[in-house]
CSV table of C-alpha atoms and ligand atoms in Angstrom, one decimal:
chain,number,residue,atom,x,y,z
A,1,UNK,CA,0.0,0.0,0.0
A,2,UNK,CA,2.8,2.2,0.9
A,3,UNK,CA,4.8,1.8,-2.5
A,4,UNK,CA,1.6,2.2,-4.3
A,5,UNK,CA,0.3,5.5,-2.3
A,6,UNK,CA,2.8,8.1,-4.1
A,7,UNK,CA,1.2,11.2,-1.9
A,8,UNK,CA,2.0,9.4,1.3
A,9,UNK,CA,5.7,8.3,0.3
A,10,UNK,CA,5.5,11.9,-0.6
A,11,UNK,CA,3.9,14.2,1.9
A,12,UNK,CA,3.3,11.5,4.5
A,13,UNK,CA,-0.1,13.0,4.8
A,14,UNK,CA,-2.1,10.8,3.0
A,15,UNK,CA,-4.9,8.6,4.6
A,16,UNK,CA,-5.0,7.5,8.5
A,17,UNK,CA,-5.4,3.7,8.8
A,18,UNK,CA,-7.9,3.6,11.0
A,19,UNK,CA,-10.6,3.8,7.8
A,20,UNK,CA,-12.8,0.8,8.2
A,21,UNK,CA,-12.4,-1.8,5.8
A,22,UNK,CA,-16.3,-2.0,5.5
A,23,UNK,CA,-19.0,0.5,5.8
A,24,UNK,CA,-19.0,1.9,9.4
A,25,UNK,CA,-21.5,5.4,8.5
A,26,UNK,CA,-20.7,6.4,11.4
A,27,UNK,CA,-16.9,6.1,11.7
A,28,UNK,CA,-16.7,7.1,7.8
A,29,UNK,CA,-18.7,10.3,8.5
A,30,UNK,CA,-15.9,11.1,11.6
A,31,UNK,CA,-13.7,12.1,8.9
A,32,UNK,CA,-16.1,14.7,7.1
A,33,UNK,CA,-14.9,17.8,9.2
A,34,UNK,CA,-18.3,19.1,7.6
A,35,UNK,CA,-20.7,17.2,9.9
A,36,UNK,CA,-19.6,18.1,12.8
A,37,UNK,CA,-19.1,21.4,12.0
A,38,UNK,CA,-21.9,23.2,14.3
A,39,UNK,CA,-23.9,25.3,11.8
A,40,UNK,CA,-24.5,21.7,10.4
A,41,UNK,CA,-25.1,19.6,13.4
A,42,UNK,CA,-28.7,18.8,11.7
A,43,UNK,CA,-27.4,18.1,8.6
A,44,UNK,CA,-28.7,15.8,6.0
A,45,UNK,CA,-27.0,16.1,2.9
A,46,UNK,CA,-28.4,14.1,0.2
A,47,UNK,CA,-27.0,16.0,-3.1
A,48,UNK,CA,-23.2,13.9,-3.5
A,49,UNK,CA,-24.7,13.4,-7.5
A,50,UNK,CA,-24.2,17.2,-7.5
A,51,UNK,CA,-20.6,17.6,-5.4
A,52,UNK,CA,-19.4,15.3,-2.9
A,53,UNK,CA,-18.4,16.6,1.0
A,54,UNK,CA,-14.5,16.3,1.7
A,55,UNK,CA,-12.7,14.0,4.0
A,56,UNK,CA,-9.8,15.3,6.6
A,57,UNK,CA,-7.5,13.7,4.7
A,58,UNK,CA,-8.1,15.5,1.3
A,59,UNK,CA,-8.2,18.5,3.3
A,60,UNK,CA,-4.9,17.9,4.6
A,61,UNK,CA,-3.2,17.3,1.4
A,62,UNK,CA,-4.4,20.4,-0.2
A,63,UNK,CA,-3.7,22.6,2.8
A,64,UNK,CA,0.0,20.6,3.3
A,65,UNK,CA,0.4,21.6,-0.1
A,66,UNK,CA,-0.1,25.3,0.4
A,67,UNK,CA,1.3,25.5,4.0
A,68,UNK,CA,4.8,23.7,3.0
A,69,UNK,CA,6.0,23.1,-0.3
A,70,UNK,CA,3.7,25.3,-2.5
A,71,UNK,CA,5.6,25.8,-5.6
A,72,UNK,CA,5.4,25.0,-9.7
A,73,UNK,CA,5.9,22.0,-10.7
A,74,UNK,CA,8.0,20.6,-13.8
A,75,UNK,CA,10.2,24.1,-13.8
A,76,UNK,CA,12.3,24.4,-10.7
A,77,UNK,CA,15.5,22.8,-9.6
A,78,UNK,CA,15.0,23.3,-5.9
A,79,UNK,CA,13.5,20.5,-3.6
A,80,UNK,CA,10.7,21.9,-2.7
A,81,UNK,CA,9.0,22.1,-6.3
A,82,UNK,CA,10.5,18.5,-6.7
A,83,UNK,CA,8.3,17.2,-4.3
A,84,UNK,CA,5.4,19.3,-5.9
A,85,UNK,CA,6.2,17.6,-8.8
A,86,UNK,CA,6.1,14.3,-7.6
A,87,UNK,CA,2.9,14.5,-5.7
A,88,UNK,CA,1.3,15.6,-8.8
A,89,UNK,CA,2.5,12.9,-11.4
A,90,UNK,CA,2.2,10.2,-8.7
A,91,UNK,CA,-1.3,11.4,-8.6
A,92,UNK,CA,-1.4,10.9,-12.0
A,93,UNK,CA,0.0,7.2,-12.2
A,94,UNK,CA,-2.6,6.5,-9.0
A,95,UNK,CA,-5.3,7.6,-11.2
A,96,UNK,CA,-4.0,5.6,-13.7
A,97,UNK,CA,-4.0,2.6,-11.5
A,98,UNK,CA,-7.2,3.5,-10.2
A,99,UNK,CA,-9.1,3.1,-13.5
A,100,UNK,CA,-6.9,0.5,-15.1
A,101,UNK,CA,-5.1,2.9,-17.4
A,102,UNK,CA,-2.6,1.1,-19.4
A,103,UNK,CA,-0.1,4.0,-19.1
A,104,UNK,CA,0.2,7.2,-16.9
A,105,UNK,CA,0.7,9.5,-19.9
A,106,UNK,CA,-3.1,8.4,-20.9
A,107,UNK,CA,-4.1,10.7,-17.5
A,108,UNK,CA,-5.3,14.3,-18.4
A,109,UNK,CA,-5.6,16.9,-16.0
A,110,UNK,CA,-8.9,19.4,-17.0
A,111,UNK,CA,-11.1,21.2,-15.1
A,112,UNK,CA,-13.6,18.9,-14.7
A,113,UNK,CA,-15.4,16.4,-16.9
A,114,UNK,CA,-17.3,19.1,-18.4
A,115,UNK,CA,-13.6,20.3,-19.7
A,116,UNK,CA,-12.4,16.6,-20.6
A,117,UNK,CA,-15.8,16.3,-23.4
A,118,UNK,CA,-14.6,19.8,-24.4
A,119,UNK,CA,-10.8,18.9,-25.1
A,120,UNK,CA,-12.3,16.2,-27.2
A,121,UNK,CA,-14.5,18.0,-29.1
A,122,UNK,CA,-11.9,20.7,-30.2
A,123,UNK,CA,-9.1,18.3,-30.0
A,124,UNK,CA,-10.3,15.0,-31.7
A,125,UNK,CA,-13.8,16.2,-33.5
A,126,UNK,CA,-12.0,19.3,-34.9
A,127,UNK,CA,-9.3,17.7,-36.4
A,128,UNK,CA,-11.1,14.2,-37.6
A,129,UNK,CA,-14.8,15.0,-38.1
A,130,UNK,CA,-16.0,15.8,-41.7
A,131,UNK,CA,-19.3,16.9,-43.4
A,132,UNK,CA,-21.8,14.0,-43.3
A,133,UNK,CA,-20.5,12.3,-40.0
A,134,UNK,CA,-22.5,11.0,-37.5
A,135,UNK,CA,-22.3,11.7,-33.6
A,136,UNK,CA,-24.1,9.2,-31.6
A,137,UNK,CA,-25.2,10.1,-28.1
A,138,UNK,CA,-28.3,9.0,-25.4
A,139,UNK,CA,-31.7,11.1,-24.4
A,140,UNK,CA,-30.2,10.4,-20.9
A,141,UNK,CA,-26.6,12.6,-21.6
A,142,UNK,CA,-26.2,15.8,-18.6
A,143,UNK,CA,-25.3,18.7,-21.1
A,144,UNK,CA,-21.9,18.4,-20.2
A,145,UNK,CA,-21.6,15.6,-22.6
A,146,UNK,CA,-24.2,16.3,-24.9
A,147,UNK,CA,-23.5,20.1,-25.8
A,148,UNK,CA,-19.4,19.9,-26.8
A,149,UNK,CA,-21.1,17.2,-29.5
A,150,UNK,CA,-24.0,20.0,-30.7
A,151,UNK,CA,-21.4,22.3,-31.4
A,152,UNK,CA,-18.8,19.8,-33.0
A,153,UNK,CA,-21.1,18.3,-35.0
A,154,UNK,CA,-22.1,21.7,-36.3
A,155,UNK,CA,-18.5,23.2,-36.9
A,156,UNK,CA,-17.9,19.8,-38.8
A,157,UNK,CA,-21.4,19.7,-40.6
A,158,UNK,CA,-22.0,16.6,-39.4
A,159,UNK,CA,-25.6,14.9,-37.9
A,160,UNK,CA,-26.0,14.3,-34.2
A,161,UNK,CA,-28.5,11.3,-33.4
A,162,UNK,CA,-29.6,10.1,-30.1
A,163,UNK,CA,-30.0,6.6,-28.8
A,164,UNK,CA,-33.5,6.9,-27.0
A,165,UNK,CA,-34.5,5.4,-23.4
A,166,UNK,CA,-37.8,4.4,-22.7
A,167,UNK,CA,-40.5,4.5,-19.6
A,168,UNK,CA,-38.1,2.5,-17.1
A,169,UNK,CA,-35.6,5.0,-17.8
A,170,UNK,CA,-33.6,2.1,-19.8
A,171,UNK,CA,-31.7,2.6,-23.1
A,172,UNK,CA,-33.3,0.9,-25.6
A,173,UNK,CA,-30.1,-1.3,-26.8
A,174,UNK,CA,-32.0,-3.1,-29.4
A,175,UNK,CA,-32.0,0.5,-31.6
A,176,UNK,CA,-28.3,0.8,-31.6
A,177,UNK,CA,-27.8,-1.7,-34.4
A,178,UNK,CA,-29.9,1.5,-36.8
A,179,UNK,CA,-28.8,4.1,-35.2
A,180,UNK,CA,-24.9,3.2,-35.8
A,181,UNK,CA,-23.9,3.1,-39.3
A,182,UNK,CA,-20.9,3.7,-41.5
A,183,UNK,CA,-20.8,7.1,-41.2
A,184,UNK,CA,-20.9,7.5,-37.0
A,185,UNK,CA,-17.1,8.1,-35.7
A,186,UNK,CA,-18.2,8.7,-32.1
A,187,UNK,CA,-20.5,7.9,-29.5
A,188,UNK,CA,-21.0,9.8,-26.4
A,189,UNK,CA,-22.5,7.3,-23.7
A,190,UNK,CA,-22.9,8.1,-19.7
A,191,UNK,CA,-22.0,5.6,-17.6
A,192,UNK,CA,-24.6,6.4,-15.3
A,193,UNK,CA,-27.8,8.9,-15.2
A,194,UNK,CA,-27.3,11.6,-12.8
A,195,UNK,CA,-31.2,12.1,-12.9
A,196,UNK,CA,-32.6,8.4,-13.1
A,197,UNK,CA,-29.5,6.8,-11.7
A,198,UNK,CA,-30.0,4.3,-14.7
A,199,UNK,CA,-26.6,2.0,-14.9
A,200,UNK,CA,-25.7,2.2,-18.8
A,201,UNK,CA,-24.3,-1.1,-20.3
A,202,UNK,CA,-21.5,0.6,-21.9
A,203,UNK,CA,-19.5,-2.4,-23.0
A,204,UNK,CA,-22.3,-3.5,-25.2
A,205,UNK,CA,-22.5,-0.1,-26.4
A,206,UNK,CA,-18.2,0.3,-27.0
A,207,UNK,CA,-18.7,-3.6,-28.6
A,208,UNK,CA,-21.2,-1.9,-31.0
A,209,UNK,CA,-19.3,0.9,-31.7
A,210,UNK,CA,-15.9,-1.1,-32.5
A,211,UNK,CA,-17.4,-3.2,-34.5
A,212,UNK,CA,-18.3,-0.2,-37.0
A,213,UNK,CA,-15.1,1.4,-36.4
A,214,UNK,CA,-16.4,4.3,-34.4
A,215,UNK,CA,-14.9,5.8,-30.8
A,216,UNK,CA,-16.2,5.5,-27.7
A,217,UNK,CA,-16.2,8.4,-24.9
A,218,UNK,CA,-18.1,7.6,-21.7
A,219,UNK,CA,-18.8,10.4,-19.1
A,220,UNK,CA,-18.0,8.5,-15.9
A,221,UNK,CA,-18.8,11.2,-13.5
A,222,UNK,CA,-21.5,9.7,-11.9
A,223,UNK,CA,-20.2,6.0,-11.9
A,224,UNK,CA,-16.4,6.5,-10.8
A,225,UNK,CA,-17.2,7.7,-7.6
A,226,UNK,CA,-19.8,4.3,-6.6
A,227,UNK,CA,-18.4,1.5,-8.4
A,228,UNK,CA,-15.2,0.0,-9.6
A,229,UNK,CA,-13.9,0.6,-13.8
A,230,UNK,CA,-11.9,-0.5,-15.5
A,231,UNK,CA,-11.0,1.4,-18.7
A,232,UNK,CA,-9.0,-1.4,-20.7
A,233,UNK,CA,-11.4,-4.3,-19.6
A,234,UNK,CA,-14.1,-2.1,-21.0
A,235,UNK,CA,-11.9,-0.9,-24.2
A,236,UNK,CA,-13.1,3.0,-23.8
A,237,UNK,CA,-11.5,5.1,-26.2
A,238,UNK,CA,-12.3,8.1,-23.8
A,239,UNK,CA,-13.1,8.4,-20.6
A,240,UNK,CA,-13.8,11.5,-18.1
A,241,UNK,CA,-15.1,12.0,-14.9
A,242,UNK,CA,-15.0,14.5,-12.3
A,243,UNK,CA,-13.0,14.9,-8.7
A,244,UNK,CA,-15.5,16.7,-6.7
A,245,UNK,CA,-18.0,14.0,-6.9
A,246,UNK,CA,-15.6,11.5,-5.8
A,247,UNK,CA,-14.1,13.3,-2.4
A,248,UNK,CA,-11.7,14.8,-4.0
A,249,UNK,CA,-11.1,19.1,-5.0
A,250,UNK,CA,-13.3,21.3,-6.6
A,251,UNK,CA,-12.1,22.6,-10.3
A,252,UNK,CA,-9.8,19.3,-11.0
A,253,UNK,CA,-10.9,16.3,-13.5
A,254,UNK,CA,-9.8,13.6,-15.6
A,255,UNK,CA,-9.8,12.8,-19.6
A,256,UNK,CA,-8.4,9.4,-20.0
A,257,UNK,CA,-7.7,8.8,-23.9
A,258,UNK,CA,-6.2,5.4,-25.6
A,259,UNK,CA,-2.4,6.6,-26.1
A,260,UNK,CA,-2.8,6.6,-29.8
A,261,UNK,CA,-5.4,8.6,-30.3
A,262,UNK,CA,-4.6,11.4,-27.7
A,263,UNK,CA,-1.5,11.7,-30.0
A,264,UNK,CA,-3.3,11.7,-32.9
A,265,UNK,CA,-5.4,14.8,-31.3
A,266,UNK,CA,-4.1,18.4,-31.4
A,267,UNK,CA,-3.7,20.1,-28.5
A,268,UNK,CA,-6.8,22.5,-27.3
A,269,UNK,CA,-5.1,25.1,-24.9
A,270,UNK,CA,-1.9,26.8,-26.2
A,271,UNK,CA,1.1,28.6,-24.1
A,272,UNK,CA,3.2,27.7,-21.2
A,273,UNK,CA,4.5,24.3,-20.2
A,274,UNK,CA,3.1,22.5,-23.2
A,275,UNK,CA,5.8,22.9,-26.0
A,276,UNK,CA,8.8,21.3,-27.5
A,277,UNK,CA,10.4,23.6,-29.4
A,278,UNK,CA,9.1,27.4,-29.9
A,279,UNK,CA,10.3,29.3,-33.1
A,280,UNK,CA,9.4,33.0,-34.1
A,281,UNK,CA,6.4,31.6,-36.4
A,282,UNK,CA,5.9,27.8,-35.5
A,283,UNK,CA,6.0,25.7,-32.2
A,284,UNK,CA,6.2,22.3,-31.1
A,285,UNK,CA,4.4,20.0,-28.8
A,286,UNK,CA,5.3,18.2,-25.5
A,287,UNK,CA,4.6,14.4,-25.3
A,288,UNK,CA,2.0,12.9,-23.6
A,289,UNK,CA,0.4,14.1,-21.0
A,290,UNK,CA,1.6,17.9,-21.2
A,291,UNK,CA,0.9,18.7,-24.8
A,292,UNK,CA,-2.6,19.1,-23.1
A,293,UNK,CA,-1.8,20.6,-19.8
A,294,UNK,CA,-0.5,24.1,-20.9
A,295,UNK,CA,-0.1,26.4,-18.4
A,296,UNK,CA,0.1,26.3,-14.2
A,297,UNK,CA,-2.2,23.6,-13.7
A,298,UNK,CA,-4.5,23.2,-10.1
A,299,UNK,CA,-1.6,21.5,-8.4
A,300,UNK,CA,-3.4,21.2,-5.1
A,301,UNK,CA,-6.2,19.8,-6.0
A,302,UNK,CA,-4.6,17.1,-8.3
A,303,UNK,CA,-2.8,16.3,-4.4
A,304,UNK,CA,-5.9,16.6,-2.8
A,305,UNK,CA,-7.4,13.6,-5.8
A,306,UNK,CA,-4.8,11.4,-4.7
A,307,UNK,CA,-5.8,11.5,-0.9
A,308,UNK,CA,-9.7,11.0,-2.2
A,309,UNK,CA,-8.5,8.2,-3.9
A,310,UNK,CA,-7.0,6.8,-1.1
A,311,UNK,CA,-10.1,7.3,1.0
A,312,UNK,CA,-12.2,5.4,-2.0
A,313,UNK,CA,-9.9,2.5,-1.9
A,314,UNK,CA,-9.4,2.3,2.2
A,315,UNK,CA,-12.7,1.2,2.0
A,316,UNK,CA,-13.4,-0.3,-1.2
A,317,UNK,CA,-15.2,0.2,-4.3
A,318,UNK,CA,-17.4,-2.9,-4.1
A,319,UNK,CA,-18.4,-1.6,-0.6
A,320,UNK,CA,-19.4,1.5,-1.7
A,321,UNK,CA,-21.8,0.1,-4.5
A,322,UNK,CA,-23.1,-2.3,-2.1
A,323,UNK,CA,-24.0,0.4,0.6
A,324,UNK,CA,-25.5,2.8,-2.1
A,325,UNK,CA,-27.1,-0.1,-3.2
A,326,UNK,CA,-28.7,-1.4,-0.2
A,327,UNK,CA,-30.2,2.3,0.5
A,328,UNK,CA,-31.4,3.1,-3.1
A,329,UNK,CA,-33.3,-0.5,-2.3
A,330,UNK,CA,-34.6,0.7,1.0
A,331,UNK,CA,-35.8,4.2,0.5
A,332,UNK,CA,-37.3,2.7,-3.4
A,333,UNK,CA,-39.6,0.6,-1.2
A,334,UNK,CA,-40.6,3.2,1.0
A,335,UNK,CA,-41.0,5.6,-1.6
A,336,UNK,CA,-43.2,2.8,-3.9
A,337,UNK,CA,-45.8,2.9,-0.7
A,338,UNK,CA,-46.7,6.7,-0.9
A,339,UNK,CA,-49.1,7.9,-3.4
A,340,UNK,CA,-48.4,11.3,-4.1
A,341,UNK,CA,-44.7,10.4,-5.3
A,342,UNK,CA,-43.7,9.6,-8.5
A,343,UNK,CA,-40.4,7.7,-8.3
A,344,UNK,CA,-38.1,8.0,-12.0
A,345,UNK,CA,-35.9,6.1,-13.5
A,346,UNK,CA,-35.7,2.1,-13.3
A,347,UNK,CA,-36.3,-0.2,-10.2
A,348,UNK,CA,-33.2,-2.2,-10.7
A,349,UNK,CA,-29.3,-1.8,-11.7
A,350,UNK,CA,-29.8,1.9,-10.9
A,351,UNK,CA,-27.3,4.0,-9.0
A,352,UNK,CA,-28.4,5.8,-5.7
A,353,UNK,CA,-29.7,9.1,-7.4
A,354,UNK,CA,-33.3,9.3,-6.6
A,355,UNK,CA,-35.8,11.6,-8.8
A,356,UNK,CA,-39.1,12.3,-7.6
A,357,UNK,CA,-41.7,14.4,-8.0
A,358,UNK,CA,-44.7,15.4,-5.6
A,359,UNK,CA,-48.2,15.7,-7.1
A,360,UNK,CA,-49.2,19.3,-7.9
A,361,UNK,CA,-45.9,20.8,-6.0
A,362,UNK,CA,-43.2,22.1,-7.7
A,363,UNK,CA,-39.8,21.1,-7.0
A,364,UNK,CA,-38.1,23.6,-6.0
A,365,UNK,CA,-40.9,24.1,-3.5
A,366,UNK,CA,-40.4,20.1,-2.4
A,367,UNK,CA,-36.6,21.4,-2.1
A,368,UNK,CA,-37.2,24.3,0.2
A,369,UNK,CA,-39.4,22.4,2.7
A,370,UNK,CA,-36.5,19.6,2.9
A,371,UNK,CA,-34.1,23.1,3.6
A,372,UNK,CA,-36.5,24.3,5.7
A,373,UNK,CA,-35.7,20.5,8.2
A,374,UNK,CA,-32.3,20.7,7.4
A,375,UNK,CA,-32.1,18.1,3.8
A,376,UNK,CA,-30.1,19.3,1.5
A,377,UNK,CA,-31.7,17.6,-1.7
A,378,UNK,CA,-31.9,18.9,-5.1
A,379,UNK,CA,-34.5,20.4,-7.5
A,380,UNK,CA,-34.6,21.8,-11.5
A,381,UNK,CA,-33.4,20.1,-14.5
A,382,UNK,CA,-29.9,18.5,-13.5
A,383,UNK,CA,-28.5,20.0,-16.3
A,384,UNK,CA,-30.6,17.2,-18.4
A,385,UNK,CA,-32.9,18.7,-20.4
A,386,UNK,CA,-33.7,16.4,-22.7
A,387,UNK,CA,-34.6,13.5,-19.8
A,388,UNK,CA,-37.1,16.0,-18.6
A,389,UNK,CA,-38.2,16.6,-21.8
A,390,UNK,CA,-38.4,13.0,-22.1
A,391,UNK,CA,-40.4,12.5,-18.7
A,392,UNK,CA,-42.6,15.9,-19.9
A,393,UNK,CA,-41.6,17.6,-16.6
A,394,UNK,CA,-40.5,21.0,-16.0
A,395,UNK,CA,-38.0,19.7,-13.2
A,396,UNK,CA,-37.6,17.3,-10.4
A,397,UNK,CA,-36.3,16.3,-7.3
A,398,UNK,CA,-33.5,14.6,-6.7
A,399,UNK,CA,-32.3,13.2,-3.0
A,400,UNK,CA,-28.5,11.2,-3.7
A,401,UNK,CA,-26.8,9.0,-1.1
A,402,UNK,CA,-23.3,8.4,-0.6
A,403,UNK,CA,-21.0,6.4,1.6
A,404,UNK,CA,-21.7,8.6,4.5
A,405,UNK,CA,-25.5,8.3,4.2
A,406,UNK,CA,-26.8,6.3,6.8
A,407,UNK,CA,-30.7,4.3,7.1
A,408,UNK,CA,-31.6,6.9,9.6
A,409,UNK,CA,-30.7,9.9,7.2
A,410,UNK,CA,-32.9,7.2,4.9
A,411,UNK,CA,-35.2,7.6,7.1
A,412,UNK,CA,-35.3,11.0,7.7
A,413,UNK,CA,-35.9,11.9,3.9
A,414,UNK,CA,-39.1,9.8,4.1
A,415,UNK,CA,-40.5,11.4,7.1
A,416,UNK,CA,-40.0,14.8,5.7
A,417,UNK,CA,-41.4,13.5,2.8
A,418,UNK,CA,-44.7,12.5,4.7
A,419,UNK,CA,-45.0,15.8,6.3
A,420,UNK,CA,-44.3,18.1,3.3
A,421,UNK,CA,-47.5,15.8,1.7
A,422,UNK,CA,-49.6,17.0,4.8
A,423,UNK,CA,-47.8,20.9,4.6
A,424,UNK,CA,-48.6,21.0,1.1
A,425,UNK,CA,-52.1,19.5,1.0
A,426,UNK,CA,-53.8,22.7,2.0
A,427,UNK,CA,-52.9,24.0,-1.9
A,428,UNK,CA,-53.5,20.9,-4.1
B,1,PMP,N1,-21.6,14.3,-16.5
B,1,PMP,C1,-22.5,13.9,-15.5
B,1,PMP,C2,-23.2,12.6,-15.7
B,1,PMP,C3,-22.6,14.7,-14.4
B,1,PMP,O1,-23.5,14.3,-13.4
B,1,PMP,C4,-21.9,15.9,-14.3
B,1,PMP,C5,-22.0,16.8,-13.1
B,1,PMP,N2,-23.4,17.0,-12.6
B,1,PMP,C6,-21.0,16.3,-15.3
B,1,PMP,C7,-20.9,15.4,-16.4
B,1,PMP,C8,-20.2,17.5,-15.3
B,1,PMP,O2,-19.3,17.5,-14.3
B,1,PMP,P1,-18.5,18.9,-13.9
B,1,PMP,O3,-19.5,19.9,-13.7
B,1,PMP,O4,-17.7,18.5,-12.7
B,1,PMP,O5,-17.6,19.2,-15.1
């Protein structure tokens, strides 16, 4: 573990071992500074689909960084950047690791997976996509993955399709052999629904794909953080996800590409740190990964990614999923006895995102009474138009779990539920 656990070898700040090697909630949420912080002593906090809290540990790393060896990396010869620089490309081969990257160099540091789709787009799409191409994507894409392929697909004249879902919030496989043909060259596939939780069988979609000779990226944002991947097992030709739903920093994120074809790609943001050779006229590019990291990058919380993925892996992947699981299950059967709810997205195979809707109340109004007993939950269109265009709503809401989520928070949500039914019945 040590050997494998570059920040710790680096910082020694990494995670303590006293991280339970299966799902103690209440232990787990110990090391969330933010629950026991007193404005939030009441606190239930069911939006991780939207950001995930922060354990100590990532804290630590990021404020380590900045209290005692803050510095650039890859520039200076002193020892303090040097270690700078190590924590951040051991992060990198730890991601790597992490989602069974066949090479480090395949690990891109962006903003955030909303940044990853968008270095594609310019970077791949720009370069390789012509008039009459096809982009493939699914009703169930969050806008960060559908709207980079609306754009590309117009600067390159070519025809973005979708691959529908139907009333269980499933994608409707069986269509995929019609809507791919010999003219698609990407498809754009979630890995998971951040608005009906719906578990996508990307392998049979990448399968597909290859077998017409198109790319696959899949937006992992809302599946990295619950349940174990494995990019070479699942032969994605892109892959991106986020580090704030997965413990880890605000404003960092990942774009995993197959070595090849991130070469083949040209660079999307130009300057500093990602040249060979610069002429008066002409320049150069850096190998793999830094022809795409130009400039100072967010060298903290690239540290503060390797601690969360420390934390994730303390206590296991499979745990996780089976936790998240085993509440989605519960609070689905409680929610399947009340009436006034309508419960979206499938029964089974689904992650623990939960959209509902209460008859005649609008969800934003749902949200504030949940405020009002101290839930945090969500409400509006989770960046996911077309679903709600889909399930002919204006918005939902959305209550999402996480490893620190116990039954009683479970619990909790349900009563609240139950009373804002008997606050609101007075208007419907
Ligand atoms: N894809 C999915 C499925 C998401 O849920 C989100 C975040 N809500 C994103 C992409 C975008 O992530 P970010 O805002 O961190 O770039």
């Amino acid at each position: 573990k040590q050997k494998n656990n570059p920040n710790q070898a680096v910082n020694e700040m990494s995670i303590v071992e006293s991280v339970p090697k299966t799902l103690n909630v209440a232990d787990i949420r110990s090391h969330f500074p933010i629950f026991s912080y007193p404005e939030n002593s009441e606190l239930v906090y069911l939006d991780s689909a939207a950001t995930t809290q922060r354990p100590v540990q990532v804290l630590d790393a990021v404020r380590k960084f900045n209290e005692e060896y803050n510095s650039n990396i890859h520039r200076a010869a002193y020892k303090m950047a040097e270690k700078a620089t190590a924590g951040y490309e051991c992060a990198r081969l730890q991601i790597a690791q992490f989602i069974g990257a066949k090479h480090a160099h395949e690990i891109i540091f962006t903003r955030g997976a909303t940044e990853a789709a968008n270095f594609v787009a310019y970077g791949w799409a720009n370069k390789f996509l012509k008039p009459g191409d096809e982009i493939l994507v699914t009703e169930l894409e969050h806008h960060s993955n559908l709207v980079p392929w609306q754009m590309a697909a117009k600067r390159a004249g070519a025809k973005l399709k979708f691959l529908p879902f139907n009333a269980n919030g499933e994608l409707e496989y069986e269509k995929l052999d019609d809507l791919l043909t010999t003219c698609t060259r990407l498809v754009a596939v979630t890995h998971a629904s951040n608005v009906l939780g719906t578990r996508i069988d990307v392998k049979r979609i990448i399968d597909a794909a290859h077998e017409i000779g198109a790319l696959v990226l899949v937006d992992g944002a809302q599946h990295v953080p619950h349940s174990p991947v494995n990019v070479q097992e699942l032969d994605a030709d892109f892959y991106i996800f986020s580090g704030h739903k997965m413990l880890g920093p605000m404003g960092i994120g990942i774009l995993y590409g197959k070595e090849k074809l991130l070469d083949d790609m040209d660079p999307v943001l130009f300057g500093g740190s990602m040249i060979d050779d610069v002429q008066y006229q002409e320049s150069t590019w850096a190998e793999l990964p830094w022809k795409f990291e130009a400039g100072t990058q967010n060298i903290p919380a690239v540290i503060g990614l390797g601690a969360a993925i420390d934390f994730l892996q303390e206590i296991g992947l499979e745990n996780i999923e089976k936790h998240n699981d085993s509440i989605t299950n519960y609070v689905l059967n409680e929610l399947a006895e009340l009436d006034f709810v309508t419960v979206y997205g499938p029964r089974q195979n689904r992650n623990a995102v939960i959209s509902f809707s209460m008859q005649g109340i609008h969800a934003h109004d749902v949200a504030t009474f949940f405020d009002n007993k101290s839930i945090a939950i969500r409400s509006g269109h989770h960046c996911a138009k077309i679903v709600m265009k889909k399930l002919n709503v204006a918005s939902t809401a959305r209550a999402s779990f996480y490893l620190y989520n116990s039954i009683e928070e479970a619990d909790r949500f349900i009563e609240v539920l139950k009373q804002a039914r008997g606050y609101f019945a007075k208007w419907i």
